[in-house]
PDB file of C-alpha atoms in Angstrom:
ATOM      1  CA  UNK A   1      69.562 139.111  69.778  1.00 45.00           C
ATOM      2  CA  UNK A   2      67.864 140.261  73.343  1.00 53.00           C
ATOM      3  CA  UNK A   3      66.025 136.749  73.190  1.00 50.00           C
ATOM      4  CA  UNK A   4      69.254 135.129  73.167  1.00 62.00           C
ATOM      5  CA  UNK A   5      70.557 136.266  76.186  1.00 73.00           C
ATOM      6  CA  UNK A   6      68.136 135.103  78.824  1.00 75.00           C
ATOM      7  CA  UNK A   7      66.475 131.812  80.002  1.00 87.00           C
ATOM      8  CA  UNK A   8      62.713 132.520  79.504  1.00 89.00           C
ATOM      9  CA  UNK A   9      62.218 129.606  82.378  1.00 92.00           C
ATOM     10  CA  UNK A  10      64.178 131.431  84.627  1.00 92.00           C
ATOM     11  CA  UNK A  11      62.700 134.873  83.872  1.00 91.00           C
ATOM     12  CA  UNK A  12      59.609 133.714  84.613  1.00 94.00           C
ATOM     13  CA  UNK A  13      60.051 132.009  87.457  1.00 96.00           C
ATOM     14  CA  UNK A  14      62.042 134.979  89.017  1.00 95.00           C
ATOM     15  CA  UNK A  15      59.310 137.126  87.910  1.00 95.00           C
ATOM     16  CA  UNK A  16      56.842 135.247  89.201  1.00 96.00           C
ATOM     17  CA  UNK A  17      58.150 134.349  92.617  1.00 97.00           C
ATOM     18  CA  UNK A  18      58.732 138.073  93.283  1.00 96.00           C
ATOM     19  CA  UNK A  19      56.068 139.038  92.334  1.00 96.00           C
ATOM     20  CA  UNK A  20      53.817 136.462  94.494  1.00 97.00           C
ATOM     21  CA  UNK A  21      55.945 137.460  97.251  1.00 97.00           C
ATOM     22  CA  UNK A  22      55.268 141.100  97.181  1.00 96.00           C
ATOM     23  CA  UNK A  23      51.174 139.831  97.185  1.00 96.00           C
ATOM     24  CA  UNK A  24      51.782 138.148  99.815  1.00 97.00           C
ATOM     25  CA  UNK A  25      53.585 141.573 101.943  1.00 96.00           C
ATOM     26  CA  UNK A  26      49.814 142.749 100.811  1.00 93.00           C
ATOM     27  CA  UNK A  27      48.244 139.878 102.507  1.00 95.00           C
ATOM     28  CA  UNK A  28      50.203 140.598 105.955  1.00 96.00           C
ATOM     29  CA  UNK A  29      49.535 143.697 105.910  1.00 92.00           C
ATOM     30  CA  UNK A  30      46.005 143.451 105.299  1.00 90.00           C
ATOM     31  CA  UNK A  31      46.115 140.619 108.160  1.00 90.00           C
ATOM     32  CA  UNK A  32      47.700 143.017 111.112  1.00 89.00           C
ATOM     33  CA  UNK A  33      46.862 146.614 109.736  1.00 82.00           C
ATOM     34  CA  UNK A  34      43.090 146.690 110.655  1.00 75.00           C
ATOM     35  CA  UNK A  35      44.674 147.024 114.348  1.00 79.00           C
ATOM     36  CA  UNK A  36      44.886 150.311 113.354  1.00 83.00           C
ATOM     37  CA  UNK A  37      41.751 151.233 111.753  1.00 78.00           C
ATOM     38  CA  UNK A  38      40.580 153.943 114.393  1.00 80.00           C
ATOM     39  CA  UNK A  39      43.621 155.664 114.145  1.00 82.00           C
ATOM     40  CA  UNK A  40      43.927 158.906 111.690  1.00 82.00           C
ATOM     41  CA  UNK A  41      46.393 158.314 109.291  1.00 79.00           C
ATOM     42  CA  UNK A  42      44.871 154.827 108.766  1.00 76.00           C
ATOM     43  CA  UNK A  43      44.757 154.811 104.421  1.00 72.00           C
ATOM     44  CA  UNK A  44      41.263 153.561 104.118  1.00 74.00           C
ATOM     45  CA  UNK A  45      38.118 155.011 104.722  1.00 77.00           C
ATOM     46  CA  UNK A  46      35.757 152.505 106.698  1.00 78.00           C
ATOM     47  CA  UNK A  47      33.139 151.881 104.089  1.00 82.00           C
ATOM     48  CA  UNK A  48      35.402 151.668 101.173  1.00 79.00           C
ATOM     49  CA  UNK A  49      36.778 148.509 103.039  1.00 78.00           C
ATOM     50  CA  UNK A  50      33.576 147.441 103.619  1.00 82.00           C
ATOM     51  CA  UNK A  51      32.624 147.622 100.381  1.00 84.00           C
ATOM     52  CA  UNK A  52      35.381 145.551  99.347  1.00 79.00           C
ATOM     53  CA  UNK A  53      35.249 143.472 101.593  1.00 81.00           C
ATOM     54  CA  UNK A  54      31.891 142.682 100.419  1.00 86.00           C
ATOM     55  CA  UNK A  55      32.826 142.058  97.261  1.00 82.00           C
ATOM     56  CA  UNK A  56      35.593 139.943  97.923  1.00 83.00           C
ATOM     57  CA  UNK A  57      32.602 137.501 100.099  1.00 84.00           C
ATOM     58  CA  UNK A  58      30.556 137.905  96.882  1.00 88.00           C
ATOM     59  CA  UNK A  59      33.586 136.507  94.263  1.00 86.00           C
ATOM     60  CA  UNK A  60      35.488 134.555  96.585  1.00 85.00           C
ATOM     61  CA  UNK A  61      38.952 133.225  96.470  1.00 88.00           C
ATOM     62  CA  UNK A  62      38.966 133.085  92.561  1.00 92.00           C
ATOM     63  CA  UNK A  63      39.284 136.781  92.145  1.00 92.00           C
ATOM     64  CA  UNK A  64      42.805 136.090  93.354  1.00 94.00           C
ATOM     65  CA  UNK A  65      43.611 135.351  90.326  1.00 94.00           C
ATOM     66  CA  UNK A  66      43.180 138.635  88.509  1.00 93.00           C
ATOM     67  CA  UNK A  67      45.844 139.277  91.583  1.00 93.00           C
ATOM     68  CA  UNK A  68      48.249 140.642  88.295  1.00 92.00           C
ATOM     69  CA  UNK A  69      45.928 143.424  86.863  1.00 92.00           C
ATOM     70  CA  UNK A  70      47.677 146.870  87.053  1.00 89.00           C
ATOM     71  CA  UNK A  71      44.594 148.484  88.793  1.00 87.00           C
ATOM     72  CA  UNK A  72      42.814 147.043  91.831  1.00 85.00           C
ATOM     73  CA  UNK A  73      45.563 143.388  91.678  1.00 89.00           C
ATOM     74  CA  UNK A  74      47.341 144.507  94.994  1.00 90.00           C
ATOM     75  CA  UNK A  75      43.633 145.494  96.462  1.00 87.00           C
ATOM     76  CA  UNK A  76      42.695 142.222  96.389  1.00 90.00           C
ATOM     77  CA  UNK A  77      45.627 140.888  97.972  1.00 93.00           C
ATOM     78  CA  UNK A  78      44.888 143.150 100.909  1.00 89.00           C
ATOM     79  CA  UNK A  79      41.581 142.494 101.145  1.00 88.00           C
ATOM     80  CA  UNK A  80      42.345 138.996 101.052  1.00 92.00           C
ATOM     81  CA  UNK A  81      44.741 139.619 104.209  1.00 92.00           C
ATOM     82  CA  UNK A  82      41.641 141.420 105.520  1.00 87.00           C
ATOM     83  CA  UNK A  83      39.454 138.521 104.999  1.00 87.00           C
ATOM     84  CA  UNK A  84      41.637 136.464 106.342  1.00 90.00           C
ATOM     85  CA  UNK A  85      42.198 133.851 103.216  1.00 93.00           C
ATOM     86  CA  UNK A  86      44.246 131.081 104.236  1.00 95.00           C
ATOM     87  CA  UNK A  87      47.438 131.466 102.955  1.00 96.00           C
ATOM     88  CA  UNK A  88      48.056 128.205 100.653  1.00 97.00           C
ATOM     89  CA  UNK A  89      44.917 129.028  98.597  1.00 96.00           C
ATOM     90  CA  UNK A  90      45.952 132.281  98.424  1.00 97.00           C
ATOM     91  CA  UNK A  91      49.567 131.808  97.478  1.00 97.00           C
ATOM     92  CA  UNK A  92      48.371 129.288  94.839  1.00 97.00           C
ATOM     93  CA  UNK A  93      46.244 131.145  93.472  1.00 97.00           C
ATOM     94  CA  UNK A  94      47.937 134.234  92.794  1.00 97.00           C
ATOM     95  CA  UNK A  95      50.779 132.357  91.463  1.00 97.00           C
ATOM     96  CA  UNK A  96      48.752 130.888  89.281  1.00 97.00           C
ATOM     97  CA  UNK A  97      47.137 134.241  87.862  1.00 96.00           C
ATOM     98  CA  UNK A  98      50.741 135.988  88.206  1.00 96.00           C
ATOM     99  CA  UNK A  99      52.433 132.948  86.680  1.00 96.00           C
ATOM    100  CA  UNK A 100      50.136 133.225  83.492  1.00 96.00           C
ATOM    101  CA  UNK A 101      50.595 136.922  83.102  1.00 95.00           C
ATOM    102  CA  UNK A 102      54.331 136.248  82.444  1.00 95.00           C
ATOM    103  CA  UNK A 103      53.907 133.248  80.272  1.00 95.00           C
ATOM    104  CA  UNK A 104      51.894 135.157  78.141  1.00 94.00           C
ATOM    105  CA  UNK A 105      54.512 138.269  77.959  1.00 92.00           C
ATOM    106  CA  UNK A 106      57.321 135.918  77.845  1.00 91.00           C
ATOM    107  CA  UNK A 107      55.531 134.550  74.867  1.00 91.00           C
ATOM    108  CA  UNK A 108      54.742 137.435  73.172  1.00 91.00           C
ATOM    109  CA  UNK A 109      58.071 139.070  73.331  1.00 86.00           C
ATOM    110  CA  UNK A 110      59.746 135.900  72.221  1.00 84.00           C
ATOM    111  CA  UNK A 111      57.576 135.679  69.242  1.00 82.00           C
ATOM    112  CA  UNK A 112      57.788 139.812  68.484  1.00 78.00           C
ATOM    113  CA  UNK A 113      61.420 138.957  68.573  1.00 68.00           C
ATOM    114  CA  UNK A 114      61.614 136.195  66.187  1.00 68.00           C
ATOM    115  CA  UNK A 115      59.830 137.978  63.413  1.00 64.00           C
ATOM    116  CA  UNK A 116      63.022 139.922  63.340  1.00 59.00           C
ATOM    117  CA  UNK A 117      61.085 142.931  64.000  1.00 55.00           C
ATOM    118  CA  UNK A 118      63.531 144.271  66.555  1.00 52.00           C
TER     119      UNK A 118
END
């Protein structure tokens, strides 16, 4: 019945355009907030982001698309910001990782609800 009532096209493209977007707030603010670094209430501790960012020169721009993991997605888009990624590659790729996620949960929950299951 649920299946019924929405466009699965439309969910995920919703889903996945606001959800690229809200990377891409990430990448800004990894872009501008290093200005602020030296101050105290920056959030990162200096060799945590040096850490990353060494890891992030290690894997490159294809870890962008693991950009949808619950734990350590929205670091990346930060660090990206931080590493200054150009933003086409980086929009591409995380809506291609981001994209896929919903595809696959679209997919899933349209074939849970076809069993008739629910």
């Amino acid at each position: 019945m649920l299946a019924k009532d929405f466009n699965p096209v439309s969910l995920w493209a919703v889903a996945t355009l606001g959800n690229t977007l809200g990377a891409l707030v990430n990448w800004v603010m990894g872009l501008y907030l290093r200005h602020f670094e030296h101050r105290r209430w920056f959030p990162f501790k200096a060799h945590k982001l040096e850490r990353s960012q060494k890891w992030f020169q290690r894997y490159g721009y294809w870890t962008l698309l693991l950009a949808w993991l619950p734990v350590g997605g929205d670091a990346l888009t930060f660090i990206a910001g931080v590493m200054r990624v150009h933003i086409v590659p980086f929009l591409v790729l995380v809506a291609i990782g981001k994209g896929l996620r919903y595809a696959v949960a679209i997919a899933l929950f349209l074939g849970w609800q076809n069993t008739g299951v629910a």
